Amino acid sequence: MFKDSVMLTQKQKDLLLLIDTRIRAVGVPPSYDEMKDALGLASKSGIHRLITALEERGFVRRLPNKARALEVIKLPQGLQKDEPLAPVAANDSYEIPFVGKIAAGLPIAAIEDSHNLMSVPPSMLGNGDHYALEIEGESMTGAGIMDGDVVVVRKTNTARNNEIVVALVDQDEATLKRIYKRDGVVELIAENPDYPTRSYGPDRVEVQGVLVGLVRNYN
């Protein structure tokens, strides 16, 4: 039987270490777009092939009924799961604006710019500008977003259906929700059955960013 270090290509190993590092740092794996950008691939289909190869070789496991949920089962020979990874150097992080709290429940007052900064690992960021927000409320717990978490958001005014976005309602209230547009209606969907889906006319909702990462402190 081949040894673990021989079983993986360099791309497979790089992806496995990226996934493991992100899970250890923030509790969730990177998105497929983040994996694609980090490995310099042209499309997400290459990431799907790499993950399938890692799964077939027993390095990762896809968790059922959860989007993009992966578990690292083992690492290549010479880097065991109980060994700490090398720390990220200070110059290997980026500072992004931390602009306050946002509701993951009923909308709250619109977020305001702040001079506070927050350091995040570069693997969490893709192209474009980003900012961080602290979550207040429990309406997105089904997506693994808890009260007190800090989310990293890529600035954009467009989003695909089912993406989690920062939405500004009536130019006054901001909230974090999953978005779905159909039949001239914008739905802001909670990930908690205790919170209702809210529907608005398209002229009432402005996308201010798309969720790309999450940071959680364990006290």
mmCIF file of C-alpha atoms in Angstrom:
data_model
loop_
_atom_site.group_PDB
_atom_site.id
_atom_site.type_symbol
_atom_site.label_atom_id
_atom_site.label_comp_id
_atom_site.label_asym_id
_atom_site.label_seq_id
_atom_site.Cartn_x
_atom_site.Cartn_y
_atom_site.Cartn_z
ATOM 1 C CA MET A 1 0.000 0.000 0.000
ATOM 2 C CA PHE A 2 1.269 3.510 -0.807
ATOM 3 C CA LYS A 3 2.162 5.801 2.059
ATOM 4 C CA ASP A 4 -0.045 8.844 2.665
ATOM 5 C CA SER A 5 2.597 11.256 1.391
ATOM 6 C CA VAL A 6 2.765 9.376 -1.933
ATOM 7 C CA MET A 7 -0.991 9.101 -2.336
ATOM 8 C CA LEU A 8 -1.575 12.839 -2.680
ATOM 9 C CA THR A 9 -0.642 15.234 -5.434
ATOM 10 C CA GLN A 10 0.713 18.620 -4.371
ATOM 11 C CA LYS A 11 -2.635 20.293 -5.157
ATOM 12 C CA GLN A 12 -4.503 17.706 -3.094
ATOM 13 C CA LYS A 13 -2.137 18.209 -0.176
ATOM 14 C CA ASP A 14 -2.349 22.008 -0.432
ATOM 15 C CA LEU A 15 -6.149 21.860 -0.399
ATOM 16 C CA LEU A 16 -6.247 19.450 2.530
ATOM 17 C CA LEU A 17 -3.978 21.676 4.625
ATOM 18 C CA LEU A 18 -6.007 24.766 3.667
ATOM 19 C CA ILE A 19 -9.246 23.090 4.805
ATOM 20 C CA ASP A 20 -7.695 21.840 8.044
ATOM 21 C CA THR A 21 -6.139 25.218 8.876
ATOM 22 C CA ARG A 22 -9.422 27.063 8.294
ATOM 23 C CA ILE A 23 -11.464 24.613 10.381
ATOM 24 C CA ARG A 24 -8.998 24.932 13.252
ATOM 25 C CA ALA A 25 -9.018 28.731 13.002
ATOM 26 C CA VAL A 26 -12.727 29.529 12.622
ATOM 27 C CA GLY A 27 -14.628 26.248 12.933
ATOM 28 C CA VAL A 28 -15.816 26.021 9.311
ATOM 29 C CA PRO A 29 -14.066 25.107 6.042
ATOM 30 C CA PRO A 30 -13.417 27.707 3.343
ATOM 31 C CA SER A 31 -15.954 28.163 0.571
ATOM 32 C CA TYR A 32 -15.364 26.576 -2.812
ATOM 33 C CA ASP A 33 -14.616 30.017 -4.256
ATOM 34 C CA GLU A 34 -12.018 30.608 -1.550
ATOM 35 C CA MET A 35 -10.445 27.208 -2.218
ATOM 36 C CA LYS A 36 -10.360 27.933 -5.947
ATOM 37 C CA ASP A 37 -8.677 31.304 -5.456
ATOM 38 C CA ALA A 38 -6.188 29.988 -2.888
ATOM 39 C CA LEU A 39 -5.045 27.194 -5.213
ATOM 40 C CA GLY A 40 -5.072 29.367 -8.325
ATOM 41 C CA LEU A 41 -7.607 27.232 -10.185
ATOM 42 C CA ALA A 42 -9.771 28.569 -12.991
ATOM 43 C CA SER A 43 -13.051 26.989 -11.840
ATOM 44 C CA LYS A 44 -14.711 25.280 -8.886
ATOM 45 C CA SER A 45 -14.958 22.012 -10.836
ATOM 46 C CA GLY A 46 -11.274 21.475 -10.104
ATOM 47 C CA ILE A 47 -11.978 21.840 -6.375
ATOM 48 C CA HIS A 48 -14.789 19.276 -6.599
ATOM 49 C CA ARG A 49 -12.380 16.805 -8.211
ATOM 50 C CA LEU A 50 -9.714 17.410 -5.574
ATOM 51 C CA ILE A 51 -12.195 16.959 -2.708
ATOM 52 C CA THR A 52 -13.524 13.759 -4.282
ATOM 53 C CA ALA A 53 -9.967 12.444 -4.528
ATOM 54 C CA LEU A 54 -9.296 13.340 -0.874
ATOM 55 C CA GLU A 55 -12.550 11.667 0.147
ATOM 56 C CA GLU A 56 -11.750 8.491 -1.802
ATOM 57 C CA ARG A 57 -8.341 8.310 -0.095
ATOM 58 C CA GLY A 58 -9.886 8.728 3.352
ATOM 59 C CA PHE A 59 -8.482 12.164 4.195
ATOM 60 C CA VAL A 60 -11.786 14.051 4.363
ATOM 61 C CA ARG A 61 -15.454 13.257 4.823
ATOM 62 C CA ARG A 62 -18.437 15.229 3.538
ATOM 63 C CA LEU A 63 -21.018 15.777 6.279
ATOM 64 C CA PRO A 64 -24.565 14.974 5.117
ATOM 65 C CA ASN A 65 -27.344 17.567 4.970
ATOM 66 C CA LYS A 66 -24.958 20.487 5.374
ATOM 67 C CA ALA A 67 -23.771 22.746 2.584
ATOM 68 C CA ARG A 68 -19.962 22.756 2.039
ATOM 69 C CA ALA A 69 -19.474 20.886 5.347
ATOM 70 C CA LEU A 70 -16.249 18.886 5.432
ATOM 71 C CA GLU A 71 -14.401 17.031 8.165
ATOM 72 C CA VAL A 72 -10.668 16.333 8.023
ATOM 73 C CA ILE A 73 -10.094 12.731 9.086
ATOM 74 C CA LYS A 74 -6.308 12.602 8.779
ATOM 75 C CA LEU A 75 -3.385 14.559 7.407
ATOM 76 C CA PRO A 76 -0.465 13.396 5.266
ATOM 77 C CA GLN A 77 2.326 11.443 6.906
ATOM 78 C CA GLY A 78 4.578 13.735 8.909
ATOM 79 C CA LEU A 79 1.782 16.123 9.909
ATOM 80 C CA GLN A 80 -0.619 14.408 12.294
ATOM 81 C CA LYS A 81 -3.945 15.885 13.398
ATOM 82 C CA ASP A 82 -2.818 16.155 17.039
ATOM 83 C CA GLU A 83 0.214 18.247 16.059
ATOM 84 C CA PRO A 84 -0.279 22.018 16.041
ATOM 85 C CA LEU A 85 0.097 23.761 12.744
ATOM 86 C CA ALA A 86 2.658 26.513 12.430
ATOM 87 C CA PRO A 87 1.208 29.815 13.628
ATOM 88 C CA VAL A 88 0.298 32.451 11.088
ATOM 89 C CA ALA A 89 2.860 35.230 11.079
ATOM 90 C CA ALA A 90 1.675 38.760 11.729
ATOM 91 C CA ASN A 91 2.475 39.769 8.165
ATOM 92 C CA ASP A 92 0.344 36.878 6.912
ATOM 93 C CA SER A 93 -2.889 38.509 8.059
ATOM 94 C CA TYR A 94 -4.971 41.356 6.732
ATOM 95 C CA GLU A 95 -6.772 44.079 8.607
ATOM 96 C CA ILE A 96 -10.340 44.857 7.572
ATOM 97 C CA PRO A 97 -12.831 47.372 9.014
ATOM 98 C CA PHE A 98 -14.897 46.153 11.961
ATOM 99 C CA VAL A 99 -18.119 48.115 11.638
ATOM 100 C CA GLY A 100 -20.195 47.017 14.608
ATOM 101 C CA LYS A 101 -23.183 44.751 15.200
ATOM 102 C CA ILE A 102 -25.803 43.447 12.812
ATOM 103 C CA ALA A 103 -28.991 41.566 13.613
ATOM 104 C CA ALA A 104 -29.483 37.947 12.710
ATOM 105 C CA GLY A 105 -33.088 38.397 13.745
ATOM 106 C CA LEU A 106 -35.313 41.402 13.161
ATOM 107 C CA PRO A 107 -33.498 44.196 11.324
ATOM 108 C CA ILE A 108 -31.695 46.734 13.506
ATOM 109 C CA ALA A 109 -30.384 50.227 12.784
ATOM 110 C CA ALA A 110 -28.173 50.399 9.718
ATOM 111 C CA ILE A 111 -24.504 49.692 10.342
ATOM 112 C CA GLU A 112 -22.158 52.637 10.392
ATOM 113 C CA ASP A 113 -18.538 52.885 9.312
ATOM 114 C CA SER A 114 -15.953 52.570 12.046
ATOM 115 C CA HIS A 115 -12.246 53.154 12.398
ATOM 116 C CA ASN A 116 -11.818 49.843 14.258
ATOM 117 C CA LEU A 117 -9.864 47.145 12.424
ATOM 118 C CA MET A 118 -9.799 43.363 12.710
ATOM 119 C CA SER A 119 -7.071 40.956 11.570
ATOM 120 C CA VAL A 120 -8.136 37.945 9.500
ATOM 121 C CA PRO A 121 -6.132 35.247 7.673
ATOM 122 C CA PRO A 122 -5.608 35.912 3.960
ATOM 123 C CA SER A 123 -7.181 32.576 3.039
ATOM 124 C CA MET A 124 -10.519 33.976 4.219
ATOM 125 C CA LEU A 125 -10.418 36.796 1.703
ATOM 126 C CA GLY A 126 -10.814 36.738 -2.050
ATOM 127 C CA ASN A 127 -10.872 39.639 -4.455
ATOM 128 C CA GLY A 128 -12.520 42.900 -3.474
ATOM 129 C CA ASP A 129 -13.043 44.845 -0.253
ATOM 130 C CA HIS A 130 -14.205 43.216 2.973
ATOM 131 C CA TYR A 131 -15.503 44.188 6.393
ATOM 132 C CA ALA A 132 -16.432 42.431 9.639
ATOM 133 C CA LEU A 133 -19.642 42.501 11.688
ATOM 134 C CA GLU A 134 -20.631 41.063 15.054
ATOM 135 C CA ILE A 135 -23.817 38.976 14.978
ATOM 136 C CA GLU A 136 -26.649 39.813 17.346
ATOM 137 C CA GLY A 137 -29.546 37.341 17.463
ATOM 138 C CA GLU A 138 -30.234 33.694 16.709
ATOM 139 C CA SER A 139 -32.144 33.611 13.442
ATOM 140 C CA MET A 140 -29.190 32.146 11.483
ATOM 141 C CA THR A 141 -28.199 29.348 13.849
ATOM 142 C CA GLY A 142 -29.246 26.732 11.298
ATOM 143 C CA ALA A 143 -26.412 27.995 9.080
ATOM 144 C CA GLY A 144 -23.964 27.728 11.981
ATOM 145 C CA ILE A 145 -24.005 31.480 12.694
ATOM 146 C CA MET A 146 -24.444 32.131 16.409
ATOM 147 C CA ASP A 147 -25.097 35.173 18.561
ATOM 148 C CA GLY A 148 -21.730 36.829 19.224
ATOM 149 C CA ASP A 149 -19.986 35.418 16.147
ATOM 150 C CA VAL A 150 -18.089 37.773 13.855
ATOM 151 C CA VAL A 151 -18.755 37.399 10.139
ATOM 152 C CA VAL A 152 -16.505 38.508 7.309
ATOM 153 C CA VAL A 153 -18.388 40.091 4.411
ATOM 154 C CA ARG A 154 -17.247 40.871 0.877
ATOM 155 C CA LYS A 155 -18.610 44.206 -0.301
ATOM 156 C CA THR A 156 -20.956 43.847 -3.276
ATOM 157 C CA ASN A 157 -24.374 45.094 -4.340
ATOM 158 C CA THR A 158 -25.356 41.858 -6.092
ATOM 159 C CA ALA A 159 -25.935 38.311 -4.855
ATOM 160 C CA ARG A 160 -27.071 34.960 -6.178
ATOM 161 C CA ASN A 161 -30.175 33.260 -4.828
ATOM 162 C CA ASN A 162 -29.548 31.400 -1.559
ATOM 163 C CA GLU A 163 -26.399 33.346 -0.668
ATOM 164 C CA ILE A 164 -26.208 34.824 2.847
ATOM 165 C CA VAL A 165 -26.033 38.582 2.581
ATOM 166 C CA VAL A 166 -26.029 41.812 4.502
ATOM 167 C CA ALA A 167 -29.277 43.419 3.355
ATOM 168 C CA LEU A 168 -30.246 47.034 3.924
ATOM 169 C CA VAL A 169 -34.032 47.441 4.135
ATOM 170 C CA ASP A 170 -35.649 50.794 3.364
ATOM 171 C CA GLN A 171 -32.232 52.481 3.577
ATOM 172 C CA ASP A 172 -32.474 52.260 7.361
ATOM 173 C CA GLU A 173 -32.309 48.729 8.746
ATOM 174 C CA ALA A 174 -29.591 46.124 8.167
ATOM 175 C CA THR A 175 -29.859 42.396 8.711
ATOM 176 C CA LEU A 176 -27.990 39.184 7.856
ATOM 177 C CA LYS A 177 -30.200 36.726 5.969
ATOM 178 C CA ARG A 178 -30.273 34.278 3.096
ATOM 179 C CA ILE A 179 -31.649 36.027 0.011
ATOM 180 C CA TYR A 180 -33.996 34.716 -2.670
ATOM 181 C CA LYS A 181 -35.456 36.784 -5.491
ATOM 182 C CA ARG A 182 -38.479 35.680 -7.514
ATOM 183 C CA ASP A 183 -41.590 37.122 -9.136
ATOM 184 C CA GLY A 184 -40.642 40.695 -8.332
ATOM 185 C CA VAL A 185 -40.219 39.922 -4.616
ATOM 186 C CA VAL A 186 -37.082 39.761 -2.482
ATOM 187 C CA GLU A 187 -37.262 37.218 0.348
ATOM 188 C CA LEU A 188 -34.951 37.484 3.348
ATOM 189 C CA ILE A 189 -34.886 33.981 4.793
ATOM 190 C CA ALA A 190 -33.903 33.051 8.349
ATOM 191 C CA GLU A 191 -32.135 29.795 9.207
ATOM 192 C CA ASN A 192 -34.203 29.212 12.331
ATOM 193 C CA PRO A 193 -37.844 28.034 12.256
ATOM 194 C CA ASP A 194 -38.700 30.470 15.062
ATOM 195 C CA TYR A 195 -38.101 33.395 12.702
ATOM 196 C CA PRO A 196 -40.338 34.049 9.682
ATOM 197 C CA THR A 197 -39.245 34.728 6.121
ATOM 198 C CA ARG A 198 -39.833 38.385 5.284
ATOM 199 C CA SER A 199 -40.737 39.583 1.780
ATOM 200 C CA TYR A 200 -40.107 43.011 0.275
ATOM 201 C CA GLY A 201 -40.384 44.779 -3.027
ATOM 202 C CA PRO A 202 -37.064 44.882 -4.916
ATOM 203 C CA ASP A 203 -36.790 48.648 -4.453
ATOM 204 C CA ARG A 204 -36.795 48.229 -0.665
ATOM 205 C CA VAL A 205 -33.789 45.909 -0.320
ATOM 206 C CA GLU A 206 -30.176 46.773 -1.087
ATOM 207 C CA VAL A 207 -27.458 44.116 -0.876
ATOM 208 C CA GLN A 208 -24.411 45.479 0.948
ATOM 209 C CA GLY A 209 -22.254 42.375 0.952
ATOM 210 C CA VAL A 210 -22.036 38.579 0.806
ATOM 211 C CA LEU A 211 -20.879 36.368 3.680
ATOM 212 C CA VAL A 212 -17.451 34.804 3.052
ATOM 213 C CA GLY A 213 -16.185 33.817 6.487
ATOM 214 C CA LEU A 214 -16.872 33.476 10.187
ATOM 215 C CA VAL A 215 -14.767 33.955 13.320
ATOM 216 C CA ARG A 216 -15.795 32.506 16.675
ATOM 217 C CA ASN A 217 -14.196 33.029 20.076
ATOM 218 C CA TYR A 218 -14.352 30.207 22.595
ATOM 219 C CA ASN A 219 -14.241 31.569 26.123
#
